[in-house]
């Protein structure tokens, strides 16, 4: 079964705006990862955040982790048309466990 | 570096037929994964290899699915016989180790008629 859920399921914003996607999970984790998937393509790894970290940045991406609320968020600033994709969070419960993906958020950037 | 290669990109078969998918991971990646992604959902792990040994196949329907990774490099995933609910994209991924970011191929889209 899939452990986490992304929210919202779908999001449409104007180009240049910021996009925020959230991920909730049910049990404690070792780390949480965010992936992007363009239509018809494989997933691309974006950021990994460990359970003892609260925030990580990569270019226009910012990921936060709140272990007390069992939630994470992915912020994309100054969105571009090329950011149109599905975004998945994936949790690793223990160091040697498999990662479990949520159902994803479908992001559409309007020109 | 070359990415994860998968073939074929598309496959259409009738139920009860058999099908095989092939994956060539990134050179040097010890860990290889096969995922099933049903439309509108996230990928679900079917099997994970570390070199040529199986680490996790708890979600692989072993009555019809099989996978092997000969010599710890290329891998094949087979379905025999296929059912309608097997229609999905089958993704292969590889990583340098179990806890490292995974690199995905573009998948094989399987349609069962």
PDB file of C-alpha atoms in Angstrom:
ATOM      1  CA  UNK A   1       0.000   0.000   0.000  1.00  0.00           C
ATOM      2  CA  UNK A   2       1.114   3.552  -0.586  1.00  0.00           C
ATOM      3  CA  UNK A   3       2.058   5.360   2.575  1.00  0.00           C
ATOM      4  CA  UNK A   4       1.819   9.026   1.603  1.00  0.00           C
ATOM      5  CA  UNK A   5      -0.635  11.281  -0.086  1.00  0.00           C
ATOM      6  CA  UNK A   6       0.038  14.438  -2.063  1.00  0.00           C
ATOM      7  CA  UNK A   7      -2.224  17.443  -1.943  1.00  0.00           C
ATOM      8  CA  UNK A   8      -3.647  18.882  -4.107  1.00  0.00           C
ATOM      9  CA  UNK A   9      -4.220  16.152  -6.697  1.00  0.00           C
ATOM     10  CA  UNK A  10      -4.049  18.780  -9.434  1.00  0.00           C
ATOM     11  CA  UNK A  11      -2.884  22.400  -9.575  1.00  0.00           C
ATOM     12  CA  UNK A  12      -3.007  25.010 -12.330  1.00  0.00           C
ATOM     13  CA  UNK A  13      -1.174  28.317 -11.947  1.00  0.00           C
ATOM     14  CA  UNK A  14       0.020  31.151 -14.147  1.00  0.00           C
ATOM     15  CA  UNK A  15       3.595  31.188 -15.337  1.00  0.00           C
ATOM     16  CA  UNK A  16       5.742  33.153 -12.918  1.00  0.00           C
ATOM     17  CA  UNK A  17       3.682  32.281  -9.855  1.00  0.00           C
ATOM     18  CA  UNK A  18       4.863  30.000  -7.076  1.00  0.00           C
ATOM     19  CA  UNK A  19       3.550  26.446  -6.787  1.00  0.00           C
ATOM     20  CA  UNK A  20       3.254  24.609  -3.489  1.00  0.00           C
ATOM     21  CA  UNK A  21       2.547  20.912  -3.163  1.00  0.00           C
ATOM     22  CA  UNK A  22       2.142  19.025   0.084  1.00  0.00           C
ATOM     23  CA  UNK A  23       2.789  15.461   1.105  1.00  0.00           C
ATOM     24  CA  UNK A  24       1.511  13.722   4.220  1.00  0.00           C
ATOM     25  CA  UNK A  25       2.617  10.365   5.542  1.00  0.00           C
ATOM     26  CA  UNK A  26       1.509   8.017   8.254  1.00  0.00           C
ATOM     27  CA  UNK A  27       4.519   6.489  10.003  1.00  0.00           C
ATOM     28  CA  UNK A  28       7.961   7.738  10.962  1.00  0.00           C
ATOM     29  CA  UNK A  29      10.475   7.975   8.154  1.00  0.00           C
ATOM     30  CA  UNK A  30      14.211   7.839   7.534  1.00  0.00           C
ATOM     31  CA  UNK A  31      14.005  10.196   4.557  1.00  0.00           C
ATOM     32  CA  UNK A  32      11.562  11.661   2.080  1.00  0.00           C
ATOM     33  CA  UNK A  33      12.227  12.297  -1.598  1.00  0.00           C
ATOM     34  CA  UNK A  34      10.527  14.339  -4.288  1.00  0.00           C
ATOM     35  CA  UNK A  35      10.452  13.259  -7.940  1.00  0.00           C
ATOM     36  CA  UNK A  36       9.128  14.885 -11.117  1.00  0.00           C
ATOM     37  CA  UNK A  37       7.564  12.984 -14.019  1.00  0.00           C
ATOM     38  CA  UNK A  38       6.920  14.588 -17.380  1.00  0.00           C
ATOM     39  CA  UNK A  39       4.179  13.039 -19.502  1.00  0.00           C
ATOM     40  CA  UNK A  40       5.300   9.770 -21.050  1.00  0.00           C
ATOM     41  CA  UNK A  41       8.679   9.837 -19.328  1.00  0.00           C
ATOM     42  CA  UNK A  42      10.349   8.292 -16.318  1.00  0.00           C
ATOM     43  CA  UNK A  43      10.711   9.959 -12.932  1.00  0.00           C
ATOM     44  CA  UNK A  44      13.496  12.409 -12.202  1.00  0.00           C
ATOM     45  CA  UNK A  45      14.890  12.769  -8.686  1.00  0.00           C
ATOM     46  CA  UNK A  46      14.630  16.342  -7.341  1.00  0.00           C
ATOM     47  CA  UNK A  47      15.506  16.469  -3.642  1.00  0.00           C
ATOM     48  CA  UNK A  48      16.067  14.087  -0.727  1.00  0.00           C
ATOM     49  CA  UNK A  49      15.476  15.361   2.801  1.00  0.00           C
ATOM     50  CA  UNK A  50      16.405  13.322   5.842  1.00  0.00           C
ATOM     51  CA  UNK A  51      14.327  13.045   8.987  1.00  0.00           C
ATOM     52  CA  UNK A  52      16.740  15.245  10.941  1.00  0.00           C
ATOM     53  CA  UNK A  53      16.581  18.040   8.355  1.00  0.00           C
ATOM     54  CA  UNK A  54      13.922  20.721   8.178  1.00  0.00           C
ATOM     55  CA  UNK A  55      14.573  22.463   4.874  1.00  0.00           C
ATOM     56  CA  UNK A  56      16.566  21.957   1.674  1.00  0.00           C
ATOM     57  CA  UNK A  57      16.997  24.050  -1.436  1.00  0.00           C
ATOM     58  CA  UNK A  58      17.925  23.264  -5.014  1.00  0.00           C
ATOM     59  CA  UNK A  59      17.703  26.122  -7.502  1.00  0.00           C
ATOM     60  CA  UNK A  60      14.047  27.216  -7.615  1.00  0.00           C
ATOM     61  CA  UNK A  61      12.967  24.299  -5.436  1.00  0.00           C
ATOM     62  CA  UNK A  62      12.500  24.406  -1.681  1.00  0.00           C
ATOM     63  CA  UNK A  63      11.486  21.393   0.360  1.00  0.00           C
ATOM     64  CA  UNK A  64      10.442  21.486   3.997  1.00  0.00           C
ATOM     65  CA  UNK A  65       9.850  18.621   6.374  1.00  0.00           C
ATOM     66  CA  UNK A  66       7.785  18.731   9.563  1.00  0.00           C
ATOM     67  CA  UNK A  67       8.136  15.381  11.305  1.00  0.00           C
ATOM     68  CA  UNK A  68       5.760  16.396  14.109  1.00  0.00           C
ATOM     69  CA  UNK A  69       2.981  16.852  11.551  1.00  0.00           C
ATOM     70  CA  UNK A  70       4.261  14.021   9.321  1.00  0.00           C
ATOM     71  CA  UNK A  71       4.207  16.313   6.319  1.00  0.00           C
ATOM     72  CA  UNK A  72       6.465  17.800   3.676  1.00  0.00           C
ATOM     73  CA  UNK A  73       6.026  20.533   1.128  1.00  0.00           C
ATOM     74  CA  UNK A  74       7.634  21.278  -2.218  1.00  0.00           C
ATOM     75  CA  UNK A  75       7.737  24.913  -3.334  1.00  0.00           C
ATOM     76  CA  UNK A  76       8.603  25.823  -6.911  1.00  0.00           C
ATOM     77  CA  UNK A  77       9.282  29.543  -7.234  1.00  0.00           C
ATOM     78  CA  UNK A  78       8.830  31.605 -10.408  1.00  0.00           C
ATOM     79  CA  UNK A  79       7.202  28.725 -12.257  1.00  0.00           C
ATOM     80  CA  UNK A  80       7.915  28.088 -15.937  1.00  0.00           C
ATOM     81  CA  UNK A  81       6.040  26.192 -18.647  1.00  0.00           C
ATOM     82  CA  UNK A  82       8.671  23.448 -18.398  1.00  0.00           C
ATOM     83  CA  UNK A  83       7.619  22.801 -14.791  1.00  0.00           C
ATOM     84  CA  UNK A  84       4.367  21.263 -16.063  1.00  0.00           C
ATOM     85  CA  UNK A  85       4.589  17.677 -14.803  1.00  0.00           C
ATOM     86  CA  UNK A  86       3.464  15.315 -12.067  1.00  0.00           C
ATOM     87  CA  UNK A  87       5.290  15.569  -8.765  1.00  0.00           C
ATOM     88  CA  UNK A  88       5.599  12.621  -6.387  1.00  0.00           C
ATOM     89  CA  UNK A  89       6.801  12.330  -2.844  1.00  0.00           C
ATOM     90  CA  UNK A  90       8.296   9.053  -1.722  1.00  0.00           C
ATOM     91  CA  UNK A  91       9.055   7.964   1.803  1.00  0.00           C
ATOM     92  CA  UNK A  92      11.651   5.571   3.123  1.00  0.00           C
ATOM     93  CA  UNK A  93      10.553   4.221   6.503  1.00  0.00           C
ATOM     94  CA  UNK A  94      13.860   2.735   7.584  1.00  0.00           C
ATOM     95  CA  UNK A  95      17.332   2.976   6.095  1.00  0.00           C
ATOM     96  CA  UNK A  96      17.134  -0.322   4.220  1.00  0.00           C
ATOM     97  CA  UNK A  97      13.455  -0.200   3.274  1.00  0.00           C
ATOM     98  CA  UNK A  98      12.061   0.398  -0.182  1.00  0.00           C
ATOM     99  CA  UNK A  99      10.679   3.841  -0.940  1.00  0.00           C
ATOM    100  CA  UNK A 100       6.920   4.168  -1.290  1.00  0.00           C
ATOM    101  CA  UNK A 101       5.428   6.680  -3.696  1.00  0.00           C
ATOM    102  CA  UNK A 102       2.255   8.701  -3.268  1.00  0.00           C
ATOM    103  CA  UNK A 103      -0.263   9.282  -6.062  1.00  0.00           C
ATOM    104  CA  UNK A 104       1.271  12.572  -7.118  1.00  0.00           C
ATOM    105  CA  UNK A 105       0.228  16.141  -7.834  1.00  0.00           C
ATOM    106  CA  UNK A 106      -0.369  17.080 -11.456  1.00  0.00           C
ATOM    107  CA  UNK A 107       0.948  20.613 -11.968  1.00  0.00           C
ATOM    108  CA  UNK A 108      -0.034  22.634 -15.026  1.00  0.00           C
ATOM    109  CA  UNK A 109       1.641  25.972 -15.719  1.00  0.00           C
ATOM    110  CA  UNK A 110      -0.537  28.285 -17.802  1.00  0.00           C
ATOM    111  CA  UNK A 111       1.183  30.635 -20.275  1.00  0.00           C
TER     112      UNK A 111
ATOM    113  CA  UNK B   1      26.416   9.506 -18.709  1.00  0.00           C
ATOM    114  CA  UNK B   2      23.897   7.382 -20.585  1.00  0.00           C
ATOM    115  CA  UNK B   3      20.578   6.948 -18.809  1.00  0.00           C
ATOM    116  CA  UNK B   4      18.565   3.841 -18.028  1.00  0.00           C
ATOM    117  CA  UNK B   5      17.502   2.176 -21.276  1.00  0.00           C
ATOM    118  CA  UNK B   6      14.265   0.231 -21.593  1.00  0.00           C
ATOM    119  CA  UNK B   7      12.648  -1.615 -24.457  1.00  0.00           C
ATOM    120  CA  UNK B   8      10.196  -1.862 -25.984  1.00  0.00           C
ATOM    121  CA  UNK B   9       8.530   1.526 -25.421  1.00  0.00           C
ATOM    122  CA  UNK B  10       5.080   0.165 -26.179  1.00  0.00           C
ATOM    123  CA  UNK B  11       3.568  -3.296 -26.217  1.00  0.00           C
ATOM    124  CA  UNK B  12       0.045  -4.450 -26.976  1.00  0.00           C
ATOM    125  CA  UNK B  13      -0.933  -8.059 -26.301  1.00  0.00           C
ATOM    126  CA  UNK B  14      -4.049 -10.060 -25.644  1.00  0.00           C
ATOM    127  CA  UNK B  15      -4.859 -11.444 -22.225  1.00  0.00           C
ATOM    128  CA  UNK B  16      -3.279 -14.796 -21.446  1.00  0.00           C
ATOM    129  CA  UNK B  17      -0.331 -14.040 -23.729  1.00  0.00           C
ATOM    130  CA  UNK B  18       3.189 -13.564 -22.403  1.00  0.00           C
ATOM    131  CA  UNK B  19       5.404 -10.489 -22.619  1.00  0.00           C
ATOM    132  CA  UNK B  20       8.945  -9.532 -21.620  1.00  0.00           C
ATOM    133  CA  UNK B  21      10.573  -6.201 -20.899  1.00  0.00           C
ATOM    134  CA  UNK B  22      14.265  -5.396 -20.949  1.00  0.00           C
ATOM    135  CA  UNK B  23      16.266  -2.906 -18.909  1.00  0.00           C
ATOM    136  CA  UNK B  24      19.885  -1.752 -19.154  1.00  0.00           C
ATOM    137  CA  UNK B  25      20.781   0.285 -16.052  1.00  0.00           C
ATOM    138  CA  UNK B  26      23.352   3.037 -15.803  1.00  0.00           C
ATOM    139  CA  UNK B  27      26.847   1.576 -15.911  1.00  0.00           C
ATOM    140  CA  UNK B  28      28.157   0.800 -12.449  1.00  0.00           C
ATOM    141  CA  UNK B  29      24.782   0.966 -10.705  1.00  0.00           C
ATOM    142  CA  UNK B  30      24.531  -2.016  -8.384  1.00  0.00           C
ATOM    143  CA  UNK B  31      20.868  -1.600  -7.478  1.00  0.00           C
ATOM    144  CA  UNK B  32      18.101  -2.152 -10.025  1.00  0.00           C
ATOM    145  CA  UNK B  33      14.358  -1.744  -9.540  1.00  0.00           C
ATOM    146  CA  UNK B  34      11.241  -2.672 -11.502  1.00  0.00           C
ATOM    147  CA  UNK B  35       8.111  -0.625 -10.827  1.00  0.00           C
ATOM    148  CA  UNK B  36       4.528  -0.880 -12.047  1.00  0.00           C
ATOM    149  CA  UNK B  37       2.744   2.440 -12.556  1.00  0.00           C
ATOM    150  CA  UNK B  38      -0.987   2.289 -13.172  1.00  0.00           C
ATOM    151  CA  UNK B  39      -2.534   5.352 -14.789  1.00  0.00           C
ATOM    152  CA  UNK B  40      -3.068   8.142 -12.276  1.00  0.00           C
ATOM    153  CA  UNK B  41      -1.003   6.507  -9.525  1.00  0.00           C
ATOM    154  CA  UNK B  42       2.544   6.545  -8.286  1.00  0.00           C
ATOM    155  CA  UNK B  43       4.985   3.754  -9.088  1.00  0.00           C
ATOM    156  CA  UNK B  44       4.723   0.545  -7.062  1.00  0.00           C
ATOM    157  CA  UNK B  45       7.870  -1.484  -6.498  1.00  0.00           C
ATOM    158  CA  UNK B  46       7.709  -4.985  -7.960  1.00  0.00           C
ATOM    159  CA  UNK B  47      11.260  -6.183  -7.371  1.00  0.00           C
ATOM    160  CA  UNK B  48      14.634  -4.808  -6.303  1.00  0.00           C
ATOM    161  CA  UNK B  49      18.008  -6.345  -7.140  1.00  0.00           C
ATOM    162  CA  UNK B  50      21.343  -5.690  -5.501  1.00  0.00           C
ATOM    163  CA  UNK B  51      23.843  -6.859  -8.139  1.00  0.00           C
ATOM    164  CA  UNK B  52      22.253 -10.162  -9.236  1.00  0.00           C
ATOM    165  CA  UNK B  53      20.556 -10.962  -5.920  1.00  0.00           C
ATOM    166  CA  UNK B  54      16.934 -10.184  -5.035  1.00  0.00           C
ATOM    167  CA  UNK B  55      16.536  -7.731  -2.130  1.00  0.00           C
ATOM    168  CA  UNK B  56      12.763  -7.262  -2.160  1.00  0.00           C
ATOM    169  CA  UNK B  57      10.107  -9.001  -4.240  1.00  0.00           C
ATOM    170  CA  UNK B  58       7.309  -8.837  -1.682  1.00  0.00           C
ATOM    171  CA  UNK B  59       4.928  -7.084  -4.105  1.00  0.00           C
ATOM    172  CA  UNK B  60       5.723  -9.189  -7.169  1.00  0.00           C
ATOM    173  CA  UNK B  61       2.794 -11.442  -8.194  1.00  0.00           C
ATOM    174  CA  UNK B  62       4.973 -14.506  -8.420  1.00  0.00           C
ATOM    175  CA  UNK B  63       2.312 -16.703  -9.986  1.00  0.00           C
ATOM    176  CA  UNK B  64       2.624 -14.714 -13.205  1.00  0.00           C
ATOM    177  CA  UNK B  65       5.546 -12.295 -12.933  1.00  0.00           C
ATOM    178  CA  UNK B  66       9.222 -13.194 -12.960  1.00  0.00           C
ATOM    179  CA  UNK B  67      12.415 -11.177 -13.197  1.00  0.00           C
ATOM    180  CA  UNK B  68      16.078 -11.876 -13.478  1.00  0.00           C
ATOM    181  CA  UNK B  69      19.290  -9.907 -13.556  1.00  0.00           C
ATOM    182  CA  UNK B  70      21.929 -12.051 -15.134  1.00  0.00           C
ATOM    183  CA  UNK B  71      25.530 -11.082 -14.328  1.00  0.00           C
ATOM    184  CA  UNK B  72      24.267  -8.173 -12.256  1.00  0.00           C
ATOM    185  CA  UNK B  73      23.803  -5.826 -15.224  1.00  0.00           C
ATOM    186  CA  UNK B  74      20.818  -6.082 -17.607  1.00  0.00           C
ATOM    187  CA  UNK B  75      17.465  -7.265 -16.351  1.00  0.00           C
ATOM    188  CA  UNK B  76      14.293  -8.718 -17.835  1.00  0.00           C
ATOM    189  CA  UNK B  77      10.780  -8.707 -16.394  1.00  0.00           C
ATOM    190  CA  UNK B  78       8.303 -11.259 -17.721  1.00  0.00           C
ATOM    191  CA  UNK B  79       4.554 -11.634 -17.377  1.00  0.00           C
ATOM    192  CA  UNK B  80       2.972 -14.980 -18.209  1.00  0.00           C
ATOM    193  CA  UNK B  81       0.034 -15.130 -18.612  1.00  0.00           C
ATOM    194  CA  UNK B  82      -1.039 -11.496 -18.763  1.00  0.00           C
ATOM    195  CA  UNK B  83      -4.294 -10.273 -17.254  1.00  0.00           C
ATOM    196  CA  UNK B  84      -6.294  -7.160 -18.081  1.00  0.00           C
ATOM    197  CA  UNK B  85      -5.243  -5.527 -14.790  1.00  0.00           C
ATOM    198  CA  UNK B  86      -1.586  -5.731 -15.853  1.00  0.00           C
ATOM    199  CA  UNK B  87      -2.137  -2.786 -18.201  1.00  0.00           C
ATOM    200  CA  UNK B  88       0.318  -0.203 -16.894  1.00  0.00           C
ATOM    201  CA  UNK B  89       3.679   1.424 -17.476  1.00  0.00           C
ATOM    202  CA  UNK B  90       6.591  -0.711 -16.308  1.00  0.00           C
ATOM    203  CA  UNK B  91       9.486   1.413 -15.142  1.00  0.00           C
ATOM    204  CA  UNK B  92      13.044   0.337 -14.526  1.00  0.00           C
ATOM    205  CA  UNK B  93      15.313   2.360 -12.253  1.00  0.00           C
ATOM    206  CA  UNK B  94      18.857   2.019 -11.015  1.00  0.00           C
ATOM    207  CA  UNK B  95      20.993   3.555  -8.308  1.00  0.00           C
ATOM    208  CA  UNK B  96      24.522   3.286  -6.975  1.00  0.00           C
ATOM    209  CA  UNK B  97      23.195   1.901  -3.725  1.00  0.00           C
ATOM    210  CA  UNK B  98      20.005   1.139  -1.848  1.00  0.00           C
ATOM    211  CA  UNK B  99      19.758   4.530  -0.182  1.00  0.00           C
ATOM    212  CA  UNK B 100      20.792   6.629  -3.176  1.00  0.00           C
ATOM    213  CA  UNK B 101      18.541   8.601  -5.561  1.00  0.00           C
ATOM    214  CA  UNK B 102      17.034   6.443  -8.271  1.00  0.00           C
ATOM    215  CA  UNK B 103      17.440   7.088 -12.003  1.00  0.00           C
ATOM    216  CA  UNK B 104      14.465   5.998 -14.089  1.00  0.00           C
ATOM    217  CA  UNK B 105      14.069   4.855 -17.657  1.00  0.00           C
ATOM    218  CA  UNK B 106      11.122   6.083 -19.728  1.00  0.00           C
ATOM    219  CA  UNK B 107       9.247   2.835 -19.214  1.00  0.00           C
ATOM    220  CA  UNK B 108       7.314   0.343 -21.305  1.00  0.00           C
ATOM    221  CA  UNK B 109       3.625   1.072 -21.743  1.00  0.00           C
ATOM    222  CA  UNK B 110       1.754  -2.249 -21.756  1.00  0.00           C
ATOM    223  CA  UNK B 111      -1.806  -2.553 -22.992  1.00  0.00           C
ATOM    224  CA  UNK B 112      -3.731  -5.786 -22.532  1.00  0.00           C
ATOM    225  CA  UNK B 113      -6.684  -6.376 -24.866  1.00  0.00           C
TER     226      UNK B 113
END
